[in-house]
Amino acid sequence: MSHTHHAGRHFLQIPGPTNVPDRVLRAIDQPTIDHRGPAFGAMGRDLLADLRKIFQTAGPVVIYPASGTGAWEAALTNTLSPGDSVLMCRTGWFATLWNDMASRLGLTPIFLDTDWRRGADPAAIGEALSGDAQHRIKAVCVVHNETSTGCTSRIDEVRAAIDAAGHPALLLVDTISSLASIDYRHDEWKVDVTVAGSQKGLMLPPGLSFNAVSAKALVAAEQAKLPRSYWDWRPMLEANKTGYFPYTPGTNLLFGLHAAVQMLLEEGLSNVFARHDRHAEATRRAVRAWGLEIQCADPRHYSSSLTAVRLPPGHSADALRATILDKFNMSLGNGLGILKDRVFRIGHLGDFGDLQLLGTLGGVEMGLRAAGVPHRSGGVQAAIDYLAGNA
Ligand SMILES: *Cc1c(COP(=O)(O)O)cnc(C)c1O
């Protein structure tokens, strides 16, 4: 934290937690109520019904008072048994962490690695499944939007590859940084467990996470042998039928979630996605105008939630971020894993408008100059030209 005094609001442009809109803050700022009382039950029923629309599912969505990591664990422990093989697409840092968790839980991961510059490879998934005639692979795990690289995997194509192989594996997808930012269809893509979190596209503070659950996943949960208690879907789904929870829920975060879901539905999901696509395109135009390189090397996998930007060789992304925080009071995302100090990440997801984007890009451009990173000026102008021409 810088000790310099800064007037004006801090720009929190990491790719999550994102800026929390005032309407959500106001909704959270209420007296906590009895989570077994009638007012809570009415709110819970309403919320659990509307939440399904955000996942584009008609099935249940489980809410945990936990960060996204908890919902990863829930997805694995509810559906799998010790020693089960799981096909894990290691597309970046978050996929790697999920893989590590699978190993610690006693699963047997089979890795499909990428160069961290694109999404999961559907052909490689299809090949691995076709070679598994005994159906030892019980699940395919994919991170929809890899937040460490700014690459989005094509879940529709992953689904098609699984179907083409005629393989019964479950499909588990992490949408922690894509839900409510990038089009995502739990039912249409026949995803079995969708993992999500509160602090990114859903515009809430950290502290809630989610599992959207298919009928096939519910059947798998009856057979799964990994130990589970706190994360067990079954008591949760039973209590949720009447709008309640088996243990104390994050009551005030749920007030906020209720408001956030209403905001998203009022804007309309297709408009929300188009807004994110537009801001991402404007950001990429700025990066190209600066003469810098986008980490994602395949335009079909460009992320609409964030853009990871590579520094020229010999320049430190962390030094740039430190300069920008110190001089302009803006936080940008750091490079993770093999990308440490190599990239910085611009978050453009959540409650975000054109002028916030231009302020963000302005801070980056001034920071590049202040930190002595070789670049051309004119990135902000390129973004303005695109936004103004695509209002
Ligand atoms: C943020 C993030 C996580 C981690 O979630 P926590 O809430 O920090 O536990 C996992 N996966 C992806 C893709 C993320 O963006």
Tab-separated table of C-alpha atoms and ligand atoms in Angstrom:
chain	number	residue	atom	x	y	z
A	1	MET	CA	0.000	0.000	0.000
A	2	SER	CA	1.410	3.388	-0.990
A	3	HIS	CA	1.729	6.016	1.705
A	4	THR	CA	1.379	8.881	-0.770
A	5	HIS	CA	-1.901	10.732	-0.469
A	6	HIS	CA	-4.086	10.379	-3.542
A	7	ALA	CA	-7.211	12.409	-4.208
A	8	GLY	CA	-10.017	10.667	-6.072
A	9	ARG	CA	-11.028	7.032	-6.097
A	10	HIS	CA	-8.624	4.150	-6.324
A	11	PHE	CA	-8.834	2.282	-9.648
A	12	LEU	CA	-9.124	-1.422	-8.832
A	13	GLN	CA	-8.365	-2.830	-12.269
A	14	ILE	CA	-7.155	-6.265	-11.272
A	15	PRO	CA	-9.199	-9.066	-12.844
A	16	GLY	CA	-11.001	-9.705	-9.599
A	17	PRO	CA	-11.999	-8.669	-7.043
A	18	THR	CA	-13.695	-6.053	-9.222
A	19	ASN	CA	-15.321	-2.724	-8.420
A	20	VAL	CA	-18.493	-3.206	-6.368
A	21	PRO	CA	-21.355	-0.990	-7.606
A	22	ASP	CA	-22.984	1.351	-5.098
A	23	ARG	CA	-26.324	-0.442	-5.439
A	24	VAL	CA	-24.697	-3.682	-4.298
A	25	LEU	CA	-22.870	-1.955	-1.437
A	26	ARG	CA	-26.180	-0.432	-0.269
A	27	ALA	CA	-27.871	-3.834	-0.427
A	28	ILE	CA	-25.139	-5.376	1.757
A	29	ASP	CA	-25.291	-2.465	4.222
A	30	GLN	CA	-28.373	-3.660	6.109
A	31	PRO	CA	-28.958	-5.308	9.453
A	32	THR	CA	-28.284	-9.030	9.300
A	33	ILE	CA	-31.542	-10.979	9.580
A	34	ASP	CA	-32.486	-14.388	10.985
A	35	HIS	CA	-31.433	-16.881	8.329
A	36	ARG	CA	-34.170	-19.245	9.545
A	37	GLY	CA	-36.903	-16.595	9.513
A	38	PRO	CA	-39.612	-15.995	6.884
A	39	ALA	CA	-38.055	-12.867	5.326
A	40	PHE	CA	-34.870	-14.793	4.580
A	41	GLY	CA	-36.746	-17.721	3.044
A	42	ALA	CA	-38.621	-15.438	0.636
A	43	MET	CA	-35.371	-13.758	-0.414
A	44	GLY	CA	-33.618	-17.135	-0.729
A	45	ARG	CA	-36.298	-18.619	-2.996
A	46	ASP	CA	-36.272	-15.556	-5.230
A	47	LEU	CA	-32.486	-15.438	-5.401
A	48	LEU	CA	-31.977	-19.145	-6.091
A	49	ALA	CA	-34.482	-18.959	-8.969
A	50	ASP	CA	-32.978	-15.852	-10.577
A	51	LEU	CA	-29.404	-17.065	-10.140
A	52	ARG	CA	-30.077	-19.951	-12.546
A	53	LYS	CA	-30.592	-17.438	-15.353
A	54	ILE	CA	-27.042	-16.138	-14.903
A	55	PHE	CA	-25.663	-19.670	-15.412
A	56	GLN	CA	-28.154	-20.251	-18.261
A	57	THR	CA	-29.423	-23.363	-16.524
A	58	ALA	CA	-32.780	-24.720	-15.428
A	59	GLY	CA	-31.040	-26.829	-12.760
A	60	PRO	CA	-29.919	-26.058	-9.222
A	61	VAL	CA	-27.110	-23.686	-8.247
A	62	VAL	CA	-25.442	-24.309	-4.877
A	63	ILE	CA	-24.060	-21.273	-2.998
A	64	TYR	CA	-21.157	-21.647	-0.553
A	65	PRO	CA	-19.859	-19.060	1.923
A	66	ALA	CA	-16.343	-19.567	0.511
A	67	SER	CA	-13.952	-18.235	-2.088
A	68	GLY	CA	-13.848	-19.868	-5.509
A	69	THR	CA	-11.309	-22.426	-4.301
A	70	GLY	CA	-13.971	-23.958	-2.063
A	71	ALA	CA	-16.282	-24.441	-5.042
A	72	TRP	CA	-13.434	-26.177	-6.921
A	73	GLU	CA	-13.187	-28.649	-4.030
A	74	ALA	CA	-16.959	-29.107	-3.984
A	75	ALA	CA	-17.038	-29.874	-7.713
A	76	LEU	CA	-14.413	-32.624	-7.300
A	77	THR	CA	-15.485	-34.174	-4.004
A	78	ASN	CA	-19.179	-34.405	-4.891
A	79	THR	CA	-18.615	-36.258	-8.153
A	80	LEU	CA	-15.418	-38.353	-7.912
A	81	SER	CA	-13.815	-41.225	-5.980
A	82	PRO	CA	-10.254	-41.823	-4.734
A	83	GLY	CA	-7.889	-42.719	-7.591
A	84	ASP	CA	-10.248	-41.588	-10.359
A	85	SER	CA	-8.470	-40.270	-13.435
A	86	VAL	CA	-9.337	-36.706	-14.360
A	87	LEU	CA	-8.255	-35.030	-17.572
A	88	MET	CA	-7.018	-31.574	-16.633
A	89	CYS	CA	-6.244	-28.867	-19.168
A	90	ARG	CA	-3.272	-26.922	-17.772
A	91	THR	CA	-3.872	-23.634	-19.570
A	92	GLY	CA	-2.361	-21.350	-16.917
A	93	TRP	CA	-1.896	-20.669	-13.224
A	94	PHE	CA	-5.475	-21.217	-12.066
A	95	ALA	CA	-5.789	-24.469	-14.000
A	96	THR	CA	-2.509	-25.547	-12.351
A	97	LEU	CA	-3.871	-24.793	-8.869
A	98	TRP	CA	-7.031	-26.782	-9.577
A	99	ASN	CA	-4.863	-29.663	-10.802
A	100	ASP	CA	-2.751	-29.509	-7.634
A	101	MET	CA	-5.920	-29.689	-5.561
A	102	ALA	CA	-7.084	-32.756	-7.502
A	103	SER	CA	-3.775	-34.494	-6.705
A	104	ARG	CA	-4.020	-33.592	-3.012
A	105	LEU	CA	-7.555	-34.974	-2.878
A	106	GLY	CA	-6.270	-38.353	-4.106
A	107	LEU	CA	-7.392	-38.114	-7.712
A	108	THR	CA	-5.102	-39.074	-10.607
A	109	PRO	CA	-4.782	-36.097	-12.938
A	110	ILE	CA	-3.776	-36.553	-16.571
A	111	PHE	CA	-2.395	-33.255	-17.816
A	112	LEU	CA	-2.941	-31.614	-21.170
A	113	ASP	CA	-0.489	-28.721	-21.212
A	114	THR	CA	-0.537	-25.581	-23.337
A	115	ASP	CA	2.003	-22.784	-23.779
A	116	TRP	CA	-0.235	-20.476	-21.666
A	117	ARG	CA	-0.982	-18.387	-24.775
A	118	ARG	CA	-4.264	-20.049	-25.797
A	119	GLY	CA	-7.205	-21.939	-24.372
A	120	ALA	CA	-7.712	-25.677	-23.983
A	121	ASP	CA	-7.256	-27.740	-27.148
A	122	PRO	CA	-10.495	-29.618	-27.997
A	123	ALA	CA	-8.629	-31.924	-30.414
A	124	ALA	CA	-6.206	-32.999	-27.663
A	125	ILE	CA	-9.144	-33.630	-25.306
A	126	GLY	CA	-10.903	-35.696	-27.989
A	127	GLU	CA	-7.748	-37.705	-28.616
A	128	ALA	CA	-7.196	-38.437	-24.909
A	129	LEU	CA	-10.792	-39.590	-24.511
A	130	SER	CA	-10.778	-41.700	-27.680
A	131	GLY	CA	-7.683	-43.473	-26.345
A	132	ASP	CA	-9.479	-44.320	-23.096
A	133	ALA	CA	-11.582	-47.281	-24.217
A	134	GLN	CA	-12.007	-48.471	-20.604
A	135	HIS	CA	-13.500	-45.130	-19.591
A	136	ARG	CA	-11.019	-44.695	-16.752
A	137	ILE	CA	-11.215	-40.915	-17.145
A	138	LYS	CA	-14.141	-39.813	-15.005
A	139	ALA	CA	-14.040	-36.068	-15.591
A	140	VAL	CA	-12.635	-33.399	-17.895
A	141	CYS	CA	-11.712	-30.177	-16.059
A	142	VAL	CA	-11.398	-26.909	-17.976
A	143	VAL	CA	-10.966	-23.312	-16.829
A	144	HIS	CA	-13.278	-21.304	-19.104
A	145	ASN	CA	-11.435	-18.006	-18.721
A	146	GLU	CA	-7.817	-18.462	-17.590
A	147	THR	CA	-7.328	-15.312	-15.539
A	148	SER	CA	-3.531	-15.625	-15.496
A	149	THR	CA	-3.218	-15.433	-19.306
A	150	GLY	CA	-6.348	-13.728	-20.638
A	151	CYS	CA	-7.245	-16.759	-22.765
A	152	THR	CA	-10.792	-18.124	-22.975
A	153	SER	CA	-11.365	-21.788	-23.789
A	154	ARG	CA	-14.158	-22.711	-26.205
A	155	ILE	CA	-16.427	-24.825	-24.022
A	156	ASP	CA	-18.798	-25.464	-26.936
A	157	GLU	CA	-15.894	-27.081	-28.816
A	158	VAL	CA	-14.766	-29.025	-25.741
A	159	ARG	CA	-18.308	-30.388	-25.435
A	160	ALA	CA	-18.349	-31.352	-29.106
A	161	ALA	CA	-15.007	-33.170	-28.709
A	162	ILE	CA	-16.303	-35.176	-25.720
A	163	ASP	CA	-19.469	-36.080	-27.629
A	164	ALA	CA	-17.544	-37.013	-30.766
A	165	ALA	CA	-15.393	-39.393	-28.685
A	166	GLY	CA	-18.588	-40.934	-27.278
A	167	HIS	CA	-17.027	-40.753	-23.814
A	168	PRO	CA	-19.139	-40.583	-20.617
A	169	ALA	CA	-16.715	-38.355	-18.606
A	170	LEU	CA	-18.233	-35.507	-16.641
A	171	LEU	CA	-17.389	-31.967	-17.768
A	172	LEU	CA	-16.349	-29.634	-14.923
A	173	VAL	CA	-15.773	-25.985	-15.831
A	174	ASP	CA	-14.314	-23.106	-13.799
A	175	THR	CA	-16.106	-19.868	-14.761
A	176	ILE	CA	-14.841	-17.827	-11.810
A	177	SER	CA	-13.662	-14.961	-14.041
A	178	SER	CA	-16.118	-15.390	-16.918
A	179	LEU	CA	-19.582	-15.846	-15.435
A	180	ALA	CA	-21.675	-12.712	-16.075
A	181	SER	CA	-18.895	-11.291	-18.302
A	182	ILE	CA	-18.479	-13.778	-21.163
A	183	ASP	CA	-21.318	-15.806	-22.698
A	184	TYR	CA	-21.565	-19.093	-20.806
A	185	ARG	CA	-24.277	-21.749	-21.211
A	186	HIS	CA	-24.346	-24.466	-18.558
A	187	ASP	CA	-27.308	-26.377	-20.037
A	188	GLU	CA	-26.684	-25.914	-23.749
A	189	TRP	CA	-23.049	-27.037	-23.422
A	190	LYS	CA	-24.075	-29.926	-21.146
A	191	VAL	CA	-21.627	-28.929	-18.447
A	192	ASP	CA	-21.964	-31.115	-15.341
A	193	VAL	CA	-20.523	-28.780	-12.719
A	194	THR	CA	-19.932	-25.083	-13.254
A	195	VAL	CA	-17.712	-23.439	-10.640
A	196	ALA	CA	-18.090	-19.688	-10.052
A	197	GLY	CA	-17.183	-16.997	-7.532
A	198	SER	CA	-18.716	-13.748	-6.333
A	199	GLN	CA	-15.873	-11.255	-6.749
A	200	LYS	CA	-15.428	-11.001	-10.505
A	201	GLY	CA	-18.234	-10.692	-13.053
A	202	LEU	CA	-20.850	-10.878	-10.317
A	203	MET	CA	-19.555	-7.552	-8.926
A	204	LEU	CA	-19.601	-8.603	-5.264
A	205	PRO	CA	-16.888	-8.613	-2.635
A	206	PRO	CA	-15.104	-11.966	-2.243
A	207	GLY	CA	-16.748	-14.587	-0.047
A	208	LEU	CA	-19.331	-16.521	-2.062
A	209	SER	CA	-18.846	-19.295	-4.577
A	210	PHE	CA	-21.095	-21.532	-6.626
A	211	ASN	CA	-21.662	-24.923	-8.202
A	212	ALA	CA	-24.272	-25.213	-10.946
A	213	VAL	CA	-25.096	-28.921	-11.072
A	214	SER	CA	-26.432	-31.107	-13.897
A	215	ALA	CA	-28.741	-34.114	-13.477
A	216	LYS	CA	-25.812	-36.353	-14.503
A	217	ALA	CA	-23.637	-34.785	-11.786
A	218	LEU	CA	-26.358	-35.465	-9.209
A	219	VAL	CA	-26.327	-39.143	-10.197
A	220	ALA	CA	-22.500	-39.160	-9.940
A	221	ALA	CA	-22.808	-37.637	-6.461
A	222	GLU	CA	-24.703	-40.720	-5.285
A	223	GLN	CA	-21.741	-42.941	-6.236
A	224	ALA	CA	-18.814	-40.616	-5.443
A	225	LYS	CA	-16.577	-41.838	-2.608
A	226	LEU	CA	-14.286	-38.873	-1.895
A	227	PRO	CA	-14.938	-37.745	1.699
A	228	ARG	CA	-17.188	-34.700	1.826
A	229	SER	CA	-19.179	-33.025	4.526
A	230	TYR	CA	-19.226	-29.226	4.448
A	231	TRP	CA	-19.242	-29.272	0.628
A	232	ASP	CA	-21.907	-31.993	0.261
A	233	TRP	CA	-24.549	-30.845	-2.220
A	234	ARG	CA	-27.311	-33.025	-0.812
A	235	PRO	CA	-28.196	-31.240	2.468
A	236	MET	CA	-27.729	-27.947	0.627
A	237	LEU	CA	-30.174	-28.823	-2.157
A	238	GLU	CA	-32.661	-30.147	0.386
A	239	ALA	CA	-32.632	-26.909	2.412
A	240	ASN	CA	-32.584	-24.744	-0.737
A	241	LYS	CA	-35.966	-26.161	-1.800
A	242	THR	CA	-37.580	-23.816	0.706
A	243	GLY	CA	-35.046	-20.975	0.296
A	244	TYR	CA	-32.887	-21.886	3.295
A	245	PHE	CA	-29.379	-23.249	3.942
A	246	PRO	CA	-28.144	-26.144	6.120
A	247	TYR	CA	-25.646	-23.884	7.937
A	248	THR	CA	-25.341	-20.132	8.381
A	249	PRO	CA	-25.121	-18.579	4.918
A	250	GLY	CA	-23.283	-15.332	4.077
A	251	THR	CA	-26.495	-13.434	4.739
A	252	ASN	CA	-25.368	-9.921	3.804
A	253	LEU	CA	-23.380	-11.094	0.784
A	254	LEU	CA	-26.586	-12.798	-0.342
A	255	PHE	CA	-28.391	-9.442	-0.093
A	256	GLY	CA	-25.675	-8.080	-2.359
A	257	LEU	CA	-25.921	-11.044	-4.723
A	258	HIS	CA	-29.668	-10.512	-5.003
A	259	ALA	CA	-29.051	-6.892	-6.067
A	260	ALA	CA	-26.234	-7.853	-8.469
A	261	VAL	CA	-28.371	-10.494	-10.179
A	262	GLN	CA	-31.199	-7.963	-10.580
A	263	MET	CA	-28.750	-5.472	-12.146
A	264	LEU	CA	-27.472	-8.073	-14.613
A	265	LEU	CA	-30.990	-9.158	-15.589
A	266	GLU	CA	-32.112	-5.525	-15.996
A	267	GLU	CA	-29.186	-4.810	-18.322
A	268	GLY	CA	-29.817	-8.116	-20.118
A	269	LEU	CA	-27.147	-10.808	-20.298
A	270	SER	CA	-26.529	-10.323	-24.031
A	271	ASN	CA	-25.896	-6.605	-23.406
A	272	VAL	CA	-23.579	-7.442	-20.515
A	273	PHE	CA	-21.540	-9.737	-22.784
A	274	ALA	CA	-21.465	-7.176	-25.625
A	275	ARG	CA	-20.245	-4.495	-23.202
A	276	HIS	CA	-17.380	-6.718	-22.091
A	277	ASP	CA	-16.496	-7.668	-25.706
A	278	ARG	CA	-16.392	-3.985	-26.659
A	279	HIS	CA	-14.153	-2.974	-23.778
A	280	ALA	CA	-11.824	-5.885	-24.460
A	281	GLU	CA	-11.496	-4.918	-28.128
A	282	ALA	CA	-10.790	-1.277	-27.218
A	283	THR	CA	-8.114	-2.465	-24.768
A	284	ARG	CA	-6.417	-4.674	-27.361
A	285	ARG	CA	-6.358	-1.760	-29.815
A	286	ALA	CA	-4.644	0.359	-27.166
A	287	VAL	CA	-2.066	-2.372	-26.491
A	288	ARG	CA	-1.274	-2.741	-30.197
A	289	ALA	CA	-0.978	1.027	-30.601
A	290	TRP	CA	1.569	1.035	-27.760
A	291	GLY	CA	3.502	-1.588	-29.711
A	292	LEU	CA	3.200	-4.138	-26.902
A	293	GLU	CA	2.261	-7.776	-27.252
A	294	ILE	CA	-0.932	-9.434	-26.006
A	295	GLN	CA	-0.250	-12.650	-24.067
A	296	CYS	CA	-3.104	-14.483	-25.812
A	297	ALA	CA	-1.741	-15.554	-29.215
A	298	ASP	CA	-4.986	-16.911	-30.702
A	299	PRO	CA	-7.639	-14.266	-31.498
A	300	ARG	CA	-10.367	-16.916	-31.167
A	301	HIS	CA	-9.371	-17.249	-27.505
A	302	TYR	CA	-9.163	-13.558	-26.607
A	303	SER	CA	-10.691	-12.921	-23.191
A	304	SER	CA	-13.366	-10.270	-22.757
A	305	SER	CA	-12.736	-10.134	-18.969
A	306	LEU	CA	-9.088	-9.137	-18.966
A	307	THR	CA	-6.089	-8.533	-21.179
A	308	ALA	CA	-2.631	-9.766	-20.185
A	309	VAL	CA	0.121	-7.627	-21.727
A	310	ARG	CA	3.727	-8.778	-22.217
A	311	LEU	CA	6.602	-6.455	-21.380
A	312	PRO	CA	9.488	-6.023	-23.821
A	313	PRO	CA	12.492	-8.225	-22.844
A	314	GLY	CA	14.529	-6.723	-20.016
A	315	HIS	CA	11.623	-4.749	-18.547
A	316	SER	CA	9.803	-5.600	-15.340
A	317	ALA	CA	6.025	-5.800	-15.285
A	318	ASP	CA	6.067	-5.573	-11.487
A	319	ALA	CA	8.126	-2.362	-11.571
A	320	LEU	CA	5.612	-0.900	-14.019
A	321	ARG	CA	2.704	-1.881	-11.780
A	322	ALA	CA	4.453	-0.392	-8.747
A	323	THR	CA	4.971	2.896	-10.611
A	324	ILE	CA	1.316	2.990	-11.684
A	325	LEU	CA	0.106	2.296	-8.143
A	326	ASP	CA	2.392	4.900	-6.649
A	327	LYS	CA	1.814	7.688	-9.182
A	328	PHE	CA	-1.744	7.085	-10.358
A	329	ASN	CA	-3.420	5.090	-7.580
A	330	MET	CA	-4.391	2.177	-9.814
A	331	SER	CA	-3.969	-1.549	-9.140
A	332	LEU	CA	-3.292	-3.845	-12.104
A	333	GLY	CA	-3.013	-7.634	-12.014
A	334	ASN	CA	0.431	-9.227	-11.648
A	335	GLY	CA	1.969	-12.057	-13.639
A	336	LEU	CA	1.428	-15.483	-12.040
A	337	GLY	CA	3.561	-18.627	-12.197
A	338	ILE	CA	5.818	-18.648	-15.264
A	339	LEU	CA	4.469	-15.205	-16.204
A	340	LYS	CA	5.653	-13.563	-12.963
A	341	ASP	CA	7.089	-10.123	-13.761
A	342	ARG	CA	6.632	-10.858	-17.504
A	343	VAL	CA	3.048	-9.622	-17.919
A	344	PHE	CA	0.627	-7.241	-16.297
A	345	ARG	CA	-3.095	-7.814	-16.490
A	346	ILE	CA	-5.767	-5.193	-17.134
A	347	GLY	CA	-9.125	-6.215	-15.670
A	348	HIS	CA	-12.069	-4.876	-17.688
A	349	LEU	CA	-14.869	-6.897	-16.160
A	350	GLY	CA	-17.711	-6.283	-13.784
A	351	ASP	CA	-19.309	-2.892	-13.151
A	352	PHE	CA	-17.342	-1.005	-15.760
A	353	GLY	CA	-18.070	1.800	-18.240
A	354	ASP	CA	-16.314	3.572	-21.119
A	355	LEU	CA	-14.843	6.350	-18.999
A	356	GLN	CA	-13.488	3.940	-16.411
A	357	LEU	CA	-11.825	2.042	-19.252
A	358	LEU	CA	-10.297	5.237	-20.656
A	359	GLY	CA	-9.072	6.212	-17.189
A	360	THR	CA	-7.537	2.766	-16.817
A	361	LEU	CA	-5.803	2.892	-20.196
A	362	GLY	CA	-4.689	6.458	-19.480
A	363	GLY	CA	-3.065	5.257	-16.275
A	364	VAL	CA	-1.279	2.473	-18.140
A	365	GLU	CA	-0.026	4.814	-20.860
A	366	MET	CA	1.265	7.364	-18.347
A	367	GLY	CA	2.797	4.520	-16.361
A	368	LEU	CA	4.653	3.142	-19.393
A	369	ARG	CA	6.147	6.594	-19.885
A	370	ALA	CA	6.988	7.107	-16.190
A	371	ALA	CA	8.578	3.673	-15.862
A	372	GLY	CA	10.630	4.070	-19.034
A	373	VAL	CA	9.072	1.107	-20.851
A	374	PRO	CA	9.648	1.495	-24.608
A	375	HIS	CA	6.306	2.093	-26.326
A	376	ARG	CA	4.522	4.395	-28.748
A	377	SER	CA	1.951	6.864	-27.420
A	378	GLY	CA	-1.568	6.863	-28.846
A	379	GLY	CA	-3.056	3.778	-27.190
A	380	VAL	CA	-5.732	5.758	-25.403
A	381	GLN	CA	-6.562	7.536	-28.669
A	382	ALA	CA	-6.947	4.185	-30.433
A	383	ALA	CA	-9.371	3.090	-27.712
A	384	ILE	CA	-11.339	6.350	-28.002
A	385	ASP	CA	-11.572	5.961	-31.777
A	386	TYR	CA	-12.926	2.440	-31.414
A	387	LEU	CA	-15.377	3.243	-28.600
A	388	ALA	CA	-16.680	6.392	-30.312
A	389	GLY	CA	-17.159	4.526	-33.577
A	390	ASN	CA	-18.957	1.655	-31.825
A	391	ALA	CA	-21.120	3.514	-29.317
B	1	LIG	C1	-9.951	-15.892	-9.104
B	1	LIG	C2	-9.922	-17.238	-9.702
B	1	LIG	C3	-9.841	-18.397	-8.928
B	1	LIG	C4	-9.589	-18.371	-7.443
B	1	LIG	O1	-10.698	-18.047	-6.731
B	1	LIG	P1	-10.593	-17.643	-5.189
B	1	LIG	O2	-11.874	-16.920	-4.987
B	1	LIG	O3	-9.368	-16.807	-5.034
B	1	LIG	O4	-10.520	-18.894	-4.411
B	1	LIG	C5	-9.922	-19.613	-9.557
B	1	LIG	N1	-10.060	-19.707	-10.887
B	1	LIG	C6	-10.118	-18.619	-11.682
B	1	LIG	C7	-10.250	-18.783	-13.151
B	1	LIG	C8	-10.043	-17.356	-11.106
B	1	LIG	O5	-10.085	-16.273	-11.894
